[in-house]
Tab-separated table of C-alpha atoms in Angstrom:
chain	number	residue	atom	x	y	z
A	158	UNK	CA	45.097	25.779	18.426
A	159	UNK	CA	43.291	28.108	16.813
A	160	UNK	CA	44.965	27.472	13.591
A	161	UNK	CA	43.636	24.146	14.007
A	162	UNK	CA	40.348	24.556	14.686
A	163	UNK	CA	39.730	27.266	11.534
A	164	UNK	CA	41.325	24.366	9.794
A	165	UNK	CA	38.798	21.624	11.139
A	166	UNK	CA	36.085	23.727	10.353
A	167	UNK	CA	37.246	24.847	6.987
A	168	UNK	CA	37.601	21.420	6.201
A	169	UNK	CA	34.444	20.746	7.414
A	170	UNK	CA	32.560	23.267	5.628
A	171	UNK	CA	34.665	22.548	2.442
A	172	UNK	CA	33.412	18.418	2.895
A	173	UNK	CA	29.972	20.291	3.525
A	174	UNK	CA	29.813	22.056	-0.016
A	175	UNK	CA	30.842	18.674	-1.709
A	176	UNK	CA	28.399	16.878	-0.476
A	177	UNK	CA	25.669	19.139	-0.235
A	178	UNK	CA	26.522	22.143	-2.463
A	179	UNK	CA	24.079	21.306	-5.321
A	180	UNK	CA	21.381	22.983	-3.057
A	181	UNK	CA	22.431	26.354	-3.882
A	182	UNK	CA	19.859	27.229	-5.812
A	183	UNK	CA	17.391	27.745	-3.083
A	184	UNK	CA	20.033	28.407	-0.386
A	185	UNK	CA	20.977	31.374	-1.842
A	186	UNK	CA	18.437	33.017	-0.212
A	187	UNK	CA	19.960	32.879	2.986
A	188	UNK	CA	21.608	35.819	4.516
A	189	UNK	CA	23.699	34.141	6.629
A	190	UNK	CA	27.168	35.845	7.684
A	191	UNK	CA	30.066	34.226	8.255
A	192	UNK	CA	31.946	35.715	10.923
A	193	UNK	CA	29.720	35.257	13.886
A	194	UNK	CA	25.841	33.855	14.053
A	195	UNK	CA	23.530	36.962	13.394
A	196	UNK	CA	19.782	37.451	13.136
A	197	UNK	CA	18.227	37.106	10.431
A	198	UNK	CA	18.071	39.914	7.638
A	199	UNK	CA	16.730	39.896	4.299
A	200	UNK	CA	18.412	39.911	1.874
A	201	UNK	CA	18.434	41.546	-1.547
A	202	UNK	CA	16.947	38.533	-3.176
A	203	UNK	CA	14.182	38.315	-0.636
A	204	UNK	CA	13.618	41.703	-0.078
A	205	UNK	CA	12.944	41.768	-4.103
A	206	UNK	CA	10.955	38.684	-3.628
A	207	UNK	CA	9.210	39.984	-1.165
A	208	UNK	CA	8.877	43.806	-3.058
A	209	UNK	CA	7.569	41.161	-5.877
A	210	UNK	CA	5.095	39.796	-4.059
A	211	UNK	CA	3.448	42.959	-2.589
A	212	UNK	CA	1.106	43.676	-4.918
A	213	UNK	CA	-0.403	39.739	-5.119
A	214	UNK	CA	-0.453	40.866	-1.302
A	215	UNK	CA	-2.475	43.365	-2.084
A	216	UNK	CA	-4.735	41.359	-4.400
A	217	UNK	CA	-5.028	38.507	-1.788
A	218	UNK	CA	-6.560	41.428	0.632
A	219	UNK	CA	-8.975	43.106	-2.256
A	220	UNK	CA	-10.630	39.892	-2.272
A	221	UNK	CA	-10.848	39.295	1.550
A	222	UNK	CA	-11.077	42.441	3.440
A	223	UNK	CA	-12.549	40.605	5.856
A	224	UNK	CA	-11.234	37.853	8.542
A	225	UNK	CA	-12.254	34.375	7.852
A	226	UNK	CA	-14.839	33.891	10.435
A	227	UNK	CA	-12.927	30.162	10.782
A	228	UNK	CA	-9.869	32.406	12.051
A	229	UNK	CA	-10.320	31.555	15.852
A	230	UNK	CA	-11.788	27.811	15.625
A	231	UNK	CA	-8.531	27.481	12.981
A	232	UNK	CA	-6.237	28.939	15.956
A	233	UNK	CA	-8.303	26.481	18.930
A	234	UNK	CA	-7.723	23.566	16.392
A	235	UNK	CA	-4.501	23.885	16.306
A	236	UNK	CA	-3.801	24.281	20.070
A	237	UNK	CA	-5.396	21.259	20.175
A	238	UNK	CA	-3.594	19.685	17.944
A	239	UNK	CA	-0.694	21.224	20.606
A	240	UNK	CA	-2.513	20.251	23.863
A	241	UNK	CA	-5.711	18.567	25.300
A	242	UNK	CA	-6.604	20.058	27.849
A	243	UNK	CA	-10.190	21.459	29.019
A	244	UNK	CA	-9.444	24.682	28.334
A	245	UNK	CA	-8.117	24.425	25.251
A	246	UNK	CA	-10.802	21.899	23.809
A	247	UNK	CA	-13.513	24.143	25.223
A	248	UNK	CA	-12.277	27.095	23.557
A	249	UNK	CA	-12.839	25.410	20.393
A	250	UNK	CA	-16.320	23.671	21.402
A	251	UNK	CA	-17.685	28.096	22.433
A	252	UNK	CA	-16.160	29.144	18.963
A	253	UNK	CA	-18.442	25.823	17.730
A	254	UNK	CA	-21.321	27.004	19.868
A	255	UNK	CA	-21.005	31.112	17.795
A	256	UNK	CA	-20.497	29.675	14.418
A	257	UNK	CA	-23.842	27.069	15.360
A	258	UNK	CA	-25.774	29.929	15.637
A	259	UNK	CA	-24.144	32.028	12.597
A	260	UNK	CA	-25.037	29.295	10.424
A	261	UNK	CA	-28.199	28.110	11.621
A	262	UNK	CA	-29.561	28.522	8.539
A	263	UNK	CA	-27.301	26.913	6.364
A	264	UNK	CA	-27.556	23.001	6.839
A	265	UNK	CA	-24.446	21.947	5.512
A	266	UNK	CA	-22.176	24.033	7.137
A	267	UNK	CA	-24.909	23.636	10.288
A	268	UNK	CA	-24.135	19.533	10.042
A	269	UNK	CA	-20.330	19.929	9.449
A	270	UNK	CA	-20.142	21.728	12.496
A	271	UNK	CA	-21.723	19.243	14.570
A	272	UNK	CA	-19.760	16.601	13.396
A	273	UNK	CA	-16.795	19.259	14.552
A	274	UNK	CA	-18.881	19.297	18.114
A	275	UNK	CA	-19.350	15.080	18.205
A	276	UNK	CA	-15.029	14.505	17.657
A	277	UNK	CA	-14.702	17.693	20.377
A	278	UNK	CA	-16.478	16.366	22.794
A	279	UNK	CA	-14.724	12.661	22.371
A	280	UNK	CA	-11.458	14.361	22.415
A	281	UNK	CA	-12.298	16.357	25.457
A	282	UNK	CA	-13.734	12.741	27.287
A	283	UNK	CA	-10.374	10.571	25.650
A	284	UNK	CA	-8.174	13.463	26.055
A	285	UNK	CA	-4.784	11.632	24.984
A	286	UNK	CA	-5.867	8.371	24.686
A	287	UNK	CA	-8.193	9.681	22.275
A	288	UNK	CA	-7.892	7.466	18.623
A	289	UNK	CA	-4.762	8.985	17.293
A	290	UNK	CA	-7.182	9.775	13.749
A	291	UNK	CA	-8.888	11.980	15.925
A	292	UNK	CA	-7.015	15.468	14.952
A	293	UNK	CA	-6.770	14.265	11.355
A	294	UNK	CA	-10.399	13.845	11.173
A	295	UNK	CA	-11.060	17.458	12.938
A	296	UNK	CA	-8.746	18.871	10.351
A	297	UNK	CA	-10.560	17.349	7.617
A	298	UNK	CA	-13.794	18.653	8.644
A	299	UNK	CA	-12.345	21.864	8.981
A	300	UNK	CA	-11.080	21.762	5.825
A	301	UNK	CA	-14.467	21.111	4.399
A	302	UNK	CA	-15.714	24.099	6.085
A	303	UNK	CA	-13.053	26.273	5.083
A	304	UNK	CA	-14.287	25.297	1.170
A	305	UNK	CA	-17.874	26.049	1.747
A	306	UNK	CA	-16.941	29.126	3.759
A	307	UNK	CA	-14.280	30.368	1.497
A	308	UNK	CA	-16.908	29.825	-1.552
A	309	UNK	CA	-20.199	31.726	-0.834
A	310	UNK	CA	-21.244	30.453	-4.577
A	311	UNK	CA	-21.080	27.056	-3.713
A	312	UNK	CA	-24.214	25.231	-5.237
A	313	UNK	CA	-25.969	23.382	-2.315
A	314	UNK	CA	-24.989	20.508	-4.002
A	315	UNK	CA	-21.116	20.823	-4.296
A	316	UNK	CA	-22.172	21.806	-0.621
A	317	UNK	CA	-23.376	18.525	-0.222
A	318	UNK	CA	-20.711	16.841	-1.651
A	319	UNK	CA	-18.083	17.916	0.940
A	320	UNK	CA	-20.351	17.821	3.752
A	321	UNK	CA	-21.170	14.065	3.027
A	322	UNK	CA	-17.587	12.794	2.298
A	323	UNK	CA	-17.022	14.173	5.725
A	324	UNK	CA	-19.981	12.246	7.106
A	325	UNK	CA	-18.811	9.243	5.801
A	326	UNK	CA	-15.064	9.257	7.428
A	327	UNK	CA	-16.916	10.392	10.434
A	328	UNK	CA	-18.782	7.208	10.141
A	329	UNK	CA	-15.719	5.265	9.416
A	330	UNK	CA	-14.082	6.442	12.232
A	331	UNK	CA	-16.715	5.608	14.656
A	332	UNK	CA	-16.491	2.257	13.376
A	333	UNK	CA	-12.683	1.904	14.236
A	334	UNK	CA	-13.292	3.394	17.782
A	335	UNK	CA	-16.546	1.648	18.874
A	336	UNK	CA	-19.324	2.955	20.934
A	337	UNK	CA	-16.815	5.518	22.871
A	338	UNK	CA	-17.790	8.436	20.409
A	339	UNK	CA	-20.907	9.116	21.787
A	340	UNK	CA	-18.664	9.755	25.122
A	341	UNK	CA	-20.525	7.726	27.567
A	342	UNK	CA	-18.992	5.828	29.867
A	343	UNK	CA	-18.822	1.803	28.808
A	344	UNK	CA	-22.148	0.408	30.728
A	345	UNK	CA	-24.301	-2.786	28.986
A	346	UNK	CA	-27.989	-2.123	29.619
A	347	UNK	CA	-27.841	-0.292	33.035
A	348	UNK	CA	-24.699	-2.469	34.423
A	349	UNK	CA	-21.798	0.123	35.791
A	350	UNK	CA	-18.401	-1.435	34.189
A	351	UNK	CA	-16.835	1.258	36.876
A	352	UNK	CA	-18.574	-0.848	39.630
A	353	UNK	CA	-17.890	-4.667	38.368
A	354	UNK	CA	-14.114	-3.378	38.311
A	355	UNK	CA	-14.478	-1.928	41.945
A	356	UNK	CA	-15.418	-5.566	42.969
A	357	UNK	CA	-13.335	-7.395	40.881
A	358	UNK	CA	-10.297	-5.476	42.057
A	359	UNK	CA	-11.088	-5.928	45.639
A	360	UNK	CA	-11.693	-9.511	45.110
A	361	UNK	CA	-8.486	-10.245	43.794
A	362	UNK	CA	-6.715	-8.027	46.676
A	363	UNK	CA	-8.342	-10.440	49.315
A	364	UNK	CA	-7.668	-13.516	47.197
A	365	UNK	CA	-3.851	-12.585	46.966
A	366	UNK	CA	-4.160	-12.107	50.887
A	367	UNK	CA	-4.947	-15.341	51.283
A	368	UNK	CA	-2.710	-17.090	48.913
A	369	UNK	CA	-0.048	-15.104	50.713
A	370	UNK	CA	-0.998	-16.370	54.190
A	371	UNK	CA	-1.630	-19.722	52.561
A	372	UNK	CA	2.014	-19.285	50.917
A	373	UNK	CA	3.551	-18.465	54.746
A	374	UNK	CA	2.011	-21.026	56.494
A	375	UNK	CA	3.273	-23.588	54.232
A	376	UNK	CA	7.628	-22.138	54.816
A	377	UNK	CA	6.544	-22.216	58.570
A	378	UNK	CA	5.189	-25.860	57.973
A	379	UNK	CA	8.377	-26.945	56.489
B	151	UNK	CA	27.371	12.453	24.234
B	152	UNK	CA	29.384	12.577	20.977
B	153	UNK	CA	30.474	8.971	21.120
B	154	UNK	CA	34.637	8.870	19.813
B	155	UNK	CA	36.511	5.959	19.049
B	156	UNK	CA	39.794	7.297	19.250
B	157	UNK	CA	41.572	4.056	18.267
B	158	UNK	CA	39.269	3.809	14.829
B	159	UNK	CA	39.361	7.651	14.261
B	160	UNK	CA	35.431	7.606	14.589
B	161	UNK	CA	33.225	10.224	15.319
B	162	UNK	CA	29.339	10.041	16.368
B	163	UNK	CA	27.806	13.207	16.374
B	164	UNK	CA	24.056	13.656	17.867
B	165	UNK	CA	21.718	16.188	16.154
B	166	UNK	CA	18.020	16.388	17.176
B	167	UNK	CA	15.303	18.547	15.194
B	168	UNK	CA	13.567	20.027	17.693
B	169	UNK	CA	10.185	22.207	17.925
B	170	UNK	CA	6.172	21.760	17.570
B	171	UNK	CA	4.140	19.163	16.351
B	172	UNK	CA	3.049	19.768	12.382
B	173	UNK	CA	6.323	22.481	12.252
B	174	UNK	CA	8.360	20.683	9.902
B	175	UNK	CA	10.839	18.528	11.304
B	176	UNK	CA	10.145	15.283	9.527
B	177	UNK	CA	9.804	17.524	6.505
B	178	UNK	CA	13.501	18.420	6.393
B	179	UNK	CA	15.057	14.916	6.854
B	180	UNK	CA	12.838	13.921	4.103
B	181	UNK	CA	14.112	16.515	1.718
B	182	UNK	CA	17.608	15.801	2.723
B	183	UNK	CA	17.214	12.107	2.384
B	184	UNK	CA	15.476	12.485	-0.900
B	185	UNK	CA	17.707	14.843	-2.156
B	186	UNK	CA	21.464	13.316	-1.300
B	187	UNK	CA	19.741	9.911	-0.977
B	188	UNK	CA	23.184	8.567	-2.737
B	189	UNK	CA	25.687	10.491	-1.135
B	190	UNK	CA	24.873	10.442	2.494
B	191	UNK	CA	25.268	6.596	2.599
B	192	UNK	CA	22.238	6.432	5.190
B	193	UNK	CA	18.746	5.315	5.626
B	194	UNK	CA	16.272	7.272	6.781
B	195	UNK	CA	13.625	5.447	9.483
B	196	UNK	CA	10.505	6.896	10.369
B	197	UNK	CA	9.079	5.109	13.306
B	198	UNK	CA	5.638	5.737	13.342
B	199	UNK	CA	2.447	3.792	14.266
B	200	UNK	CA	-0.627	5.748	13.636
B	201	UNK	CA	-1.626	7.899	10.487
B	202	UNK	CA	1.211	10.338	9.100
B	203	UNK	CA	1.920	11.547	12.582
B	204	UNK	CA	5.732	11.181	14.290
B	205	UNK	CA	4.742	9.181	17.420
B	206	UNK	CA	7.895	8.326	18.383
B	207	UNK	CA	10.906	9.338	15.611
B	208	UNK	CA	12.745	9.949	12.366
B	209	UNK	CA	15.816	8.629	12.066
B	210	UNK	CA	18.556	9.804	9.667
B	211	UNK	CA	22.141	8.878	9.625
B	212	UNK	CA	24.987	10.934	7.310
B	213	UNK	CA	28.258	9.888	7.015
B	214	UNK	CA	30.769	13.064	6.521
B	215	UNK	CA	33.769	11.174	5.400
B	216	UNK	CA	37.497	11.923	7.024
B	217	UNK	CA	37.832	15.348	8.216
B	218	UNK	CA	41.240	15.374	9.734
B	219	UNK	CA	41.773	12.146	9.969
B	220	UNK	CA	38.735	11.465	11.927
B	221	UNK	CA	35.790	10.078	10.173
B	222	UNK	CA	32.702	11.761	11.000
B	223	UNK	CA	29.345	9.975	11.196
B	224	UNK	CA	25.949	12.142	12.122
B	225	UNK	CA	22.721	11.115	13.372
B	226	UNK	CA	19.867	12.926	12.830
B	227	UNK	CA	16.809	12.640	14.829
B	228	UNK	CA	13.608	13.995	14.774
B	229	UNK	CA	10.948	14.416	17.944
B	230	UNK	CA	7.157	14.079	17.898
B	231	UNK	CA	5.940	17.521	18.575
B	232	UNK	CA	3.362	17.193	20.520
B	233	UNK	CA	3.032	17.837	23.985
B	234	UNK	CA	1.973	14.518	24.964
B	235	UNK	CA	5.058	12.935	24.098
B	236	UNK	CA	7.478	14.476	26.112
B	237	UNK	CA	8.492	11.557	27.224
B	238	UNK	CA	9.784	10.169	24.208
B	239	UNK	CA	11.138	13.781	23.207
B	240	UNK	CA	13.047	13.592	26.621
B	241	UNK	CA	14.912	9.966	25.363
B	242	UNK	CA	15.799	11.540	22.290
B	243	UNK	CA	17.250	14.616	23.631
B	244	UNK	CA	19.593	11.873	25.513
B	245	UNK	CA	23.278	12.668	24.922
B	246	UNK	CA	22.433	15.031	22.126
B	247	UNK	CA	25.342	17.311	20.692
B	248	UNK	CA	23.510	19.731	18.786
B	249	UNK	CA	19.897	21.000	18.303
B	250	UNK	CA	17.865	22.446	14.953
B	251	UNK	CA	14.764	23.978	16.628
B	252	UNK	CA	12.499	24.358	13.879
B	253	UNK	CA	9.833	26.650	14.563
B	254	UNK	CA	6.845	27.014	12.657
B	255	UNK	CA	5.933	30.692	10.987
B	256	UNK	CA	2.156	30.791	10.770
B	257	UNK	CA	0.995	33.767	13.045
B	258	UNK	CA	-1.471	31.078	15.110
B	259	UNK	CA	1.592	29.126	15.797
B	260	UNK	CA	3.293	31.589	17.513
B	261	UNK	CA	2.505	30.295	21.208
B	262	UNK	CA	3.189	26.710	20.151
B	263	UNK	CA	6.696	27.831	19.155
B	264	UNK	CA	7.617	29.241	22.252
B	265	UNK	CA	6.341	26.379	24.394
B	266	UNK	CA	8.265	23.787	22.831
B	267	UNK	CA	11.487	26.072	23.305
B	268	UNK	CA	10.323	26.373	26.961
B	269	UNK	CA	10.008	22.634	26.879
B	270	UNK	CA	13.174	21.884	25.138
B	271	UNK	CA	15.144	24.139	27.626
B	272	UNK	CA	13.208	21.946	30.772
B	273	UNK	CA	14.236	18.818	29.247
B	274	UNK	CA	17.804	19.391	28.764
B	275	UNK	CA	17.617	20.903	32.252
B	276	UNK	CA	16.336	17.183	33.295
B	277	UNK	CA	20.067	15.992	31.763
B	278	UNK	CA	22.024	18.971	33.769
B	279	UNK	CA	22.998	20.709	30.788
B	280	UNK	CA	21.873	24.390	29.658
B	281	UNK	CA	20.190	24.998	26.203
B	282	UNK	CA	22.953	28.343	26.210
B	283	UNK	CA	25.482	25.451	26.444
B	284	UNK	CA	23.907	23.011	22.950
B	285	UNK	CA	24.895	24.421	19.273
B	286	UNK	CA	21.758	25.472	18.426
B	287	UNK	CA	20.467	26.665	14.965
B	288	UNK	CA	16.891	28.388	14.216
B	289	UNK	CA	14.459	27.370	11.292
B	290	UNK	CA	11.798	29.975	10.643
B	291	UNK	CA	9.611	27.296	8.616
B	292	UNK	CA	7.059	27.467	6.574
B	293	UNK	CA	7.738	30.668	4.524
B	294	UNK	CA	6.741	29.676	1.496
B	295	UNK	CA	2.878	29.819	3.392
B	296	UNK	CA	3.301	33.697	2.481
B	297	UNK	CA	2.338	33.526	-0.958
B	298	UNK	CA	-1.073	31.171	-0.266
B	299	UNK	CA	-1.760	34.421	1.950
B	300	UNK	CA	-1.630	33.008	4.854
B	301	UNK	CA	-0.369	35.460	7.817
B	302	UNK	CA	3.185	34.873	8.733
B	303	UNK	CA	4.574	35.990	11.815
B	304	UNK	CA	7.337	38.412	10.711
B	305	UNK	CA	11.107	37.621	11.190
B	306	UNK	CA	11.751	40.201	13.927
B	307	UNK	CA	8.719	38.628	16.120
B	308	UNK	CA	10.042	35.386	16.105
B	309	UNK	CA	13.751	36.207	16.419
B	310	UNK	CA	12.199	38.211	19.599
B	311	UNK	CA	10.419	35.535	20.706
B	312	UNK	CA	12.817	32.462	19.902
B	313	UNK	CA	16.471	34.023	19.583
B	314	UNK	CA	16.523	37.427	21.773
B	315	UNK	CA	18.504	35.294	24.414
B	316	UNK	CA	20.035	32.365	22.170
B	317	UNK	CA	21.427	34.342	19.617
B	318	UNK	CA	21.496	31.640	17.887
B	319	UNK	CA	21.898	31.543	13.647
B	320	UNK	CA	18.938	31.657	12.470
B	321	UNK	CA	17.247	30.647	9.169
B	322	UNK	CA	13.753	31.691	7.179
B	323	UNK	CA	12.972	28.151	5.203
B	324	UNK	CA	10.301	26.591	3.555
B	325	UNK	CA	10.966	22.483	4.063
B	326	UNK	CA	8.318	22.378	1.493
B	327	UNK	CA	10.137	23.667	-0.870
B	328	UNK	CA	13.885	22.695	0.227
B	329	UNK	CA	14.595	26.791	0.925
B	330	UNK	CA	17.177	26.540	3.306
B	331	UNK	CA	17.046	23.266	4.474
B	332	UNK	CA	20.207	22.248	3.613
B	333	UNK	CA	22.032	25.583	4.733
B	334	UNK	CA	20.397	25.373	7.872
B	335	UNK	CA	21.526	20.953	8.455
B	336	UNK	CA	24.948	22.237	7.422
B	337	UNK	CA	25.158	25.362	9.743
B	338	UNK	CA	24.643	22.903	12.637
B	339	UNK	CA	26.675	20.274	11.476
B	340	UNK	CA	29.741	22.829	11.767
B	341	UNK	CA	28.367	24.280	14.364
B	342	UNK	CA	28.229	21.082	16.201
B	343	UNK	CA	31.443	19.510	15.480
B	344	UNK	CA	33.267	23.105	16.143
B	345	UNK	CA	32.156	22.564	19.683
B	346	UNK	CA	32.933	19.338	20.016
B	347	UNK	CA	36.549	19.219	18.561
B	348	UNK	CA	38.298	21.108	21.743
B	349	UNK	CA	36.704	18.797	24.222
B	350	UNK	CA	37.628	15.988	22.172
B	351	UNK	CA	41.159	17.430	20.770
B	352	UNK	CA	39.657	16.272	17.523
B	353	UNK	CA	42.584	18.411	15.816
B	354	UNK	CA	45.327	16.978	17.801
């Protein structure tokens, strides 16, 4: 039995190469072994790679000693983009609320972050019903910010630039999604939708009552 | 459920990508479909209904060829990542026979990853079977992100985090790129089929 299952697999593997072998090229980084699944190790080619890359490493960290200051709204974004939930969404809207006042001064990255705010606080009142081209929208404005951030010679105009190409797919997407971006609750001057459907719905429960009885009365009729 | 038509010497074979949303799932069916687009005799489907996000799945189908007699067909399927669609993660997970959990490398991914292994263990739970039980294979994705910069969770964190218990194989990749993609697609291919062939006395 054994004999037949190295064979199956052999023949397996063997169909494998044929079909996919060509791949080799980048496949030969893997240090996978044979006899029995192992964790990963790296091997010579990567370690090289890796011994390679060290010193672009080292460049990348010459020219930012520092942490992005985006690092933690990056890390909320992206549990949002993992979960909506109130926590979650109001870790990113306090990390908002530091970077508001770091940049107070600086208008564009000031606007860019309230248009971060304005899709945080739909998300938070949509949660996930929110337009799917929500989290696309929040990444985009990120992405603007990580330009301007990343770029502390940026002319206020290239500034601009990004900040109003954001502005306008902001605009575009409050289009697509109505008035609920502003987060308030559907009302038409002063009228509670919430309450018309409270008295709708309890209209129609009575009116079903009574078609019901109206229903039974007619069998016992018969 | 492999599904095995014994009298046409047919085998079906089930393998979902697994793991969290924006990790790279869709990523490596589309390299393999764009890559062996004429040898693997299948179409890949991408179900999808908003923007470039997996809302409900990626479909790709292989055919093997005759291995023993038995020709052997595999699906491959891909699940949305994100938390609110567990329910549709939880259909494809249906009858699967093996599992690529494909977790993403970037350092402030690192909780995501082991959620959706949390999640995929609860959901095979939900079918009575144990994740210990599934051929599974690892995918460290995303390592080509190292030379943008970008802080990668190293290889022993995530094999402590993901594989300490599964001992699974386990694979650095970049889907990006194509590193490893196939290696790791072929490793579970194998892996599944190995396990399958005694229940199924696929060498008999």
């Amino acid at each position: 039995m054994a004999t037949n299952k190295d064979d199956i697999t052999s023949d397996l593997d063997n169909r494998l190469d044929e079909l996919f072998g060509e791949d080799d090229g980048e496949d030969s980084f893997v240090p996978e072994k044979k006899e029995k699944p192992q964790p990963i190790k790296q091997s010579k080619a990567s370690s090289d790679a890796k011994e390679a890359a060290k010193p672009k490493q080292k460049a990348v960290q010459k020219q930012q000693p520092m942490q992005s200051p985006l690092e933690n709204l990056k890390s909320s974004m992206l549990e949002m983009d993992w979960e909506l939930t109130d926590e979650v969404i109001g870790k990113f809207l306090s990390e908002i609320d530091k970077l508001k006042t770091k940049y107070s001064s600086d208008k564009m990255i000031f606007s860019l972050l309230q248009l971060h705010e304005s899709m945080a606080k739909y998300i938070r009142s949509k949660k996930i019903n929110a337009h799917p081209d929500s989290m696309k929208l929040v990444h985009s404005v990120f992405e603007g910010l990580d330009k301007i951030i990343a770029a502390p010679n940026m002319t206020e105009d290239e500034k601009k630039k990004i900040a109003v190409g954001e502005l306008k797919l902001f605009k575009a997407f409050k289009q697509k999604i109505g008035p609920a971006v502003k987060g308030a609750a559907p009302r038409i001057e002063g009228i509670d939708i919430e309450a018309i459907r409270k008295v709708i719905k309890a209209e129609l429960s009575l009116f079903k009552e009574e078609l019901l009885k109206e229903m039974k009365s007619m069998r016992i009729g018969r | 459920m492999a599904l095995i038509n014994p009298k046409k010497k047919e085998v079906q074979v089930k393998i979902v990508y697994y793991g969290p949303g924006r990790g790279g799932k869709t990523t490596n069916l589309e390299y393999i479909n764009k890559k062996f687009k004429e040898r693997i005799k299948g179409e890949m489907t991408t179900v999808k209904t908003y923007g470039d996000r997996t809302l409900f799945f990626d479909f790709l189908p292989v055919d093997i060829g005759k291995i023993k007699g038995y020709d052997i067909k595999v699906q491959f399927y891909t699940v949305p990542g994100q938390v609110k669609y567990n329910a549709t993660r939880k259909l494809v997970l249906r009858g699967v026979d093996g599992i690529v959990f494909v977790a993403d490398s970037l350092v402030v991914r690192r909780k995501m990853n082991i959620l959706s292994l949390q999640n995929l263990n609860e959901n095979l739970s939900s079918f009575n079977r144990r994740i210990f039980d599934v051929p599974i294979v690892l995918q460290y994705n995303k390592r080509d992100m190292e030379k943008e910069g970008i802080p990668l969770l190293s290889v022993e964190t995530l094999e402590n985090d993901l594989n300490k218990q599964l001992k699974a194989p386990s694979f650095v990749a970049s889907a990006l790129t194509g590193q490893n993609v196939v290696t790791t697609m072929k490793k579970a291919i194998s892996l599944t089929v190995a396990s399958l062939q005694k229940k199924l006395e696929l060498g008999g």
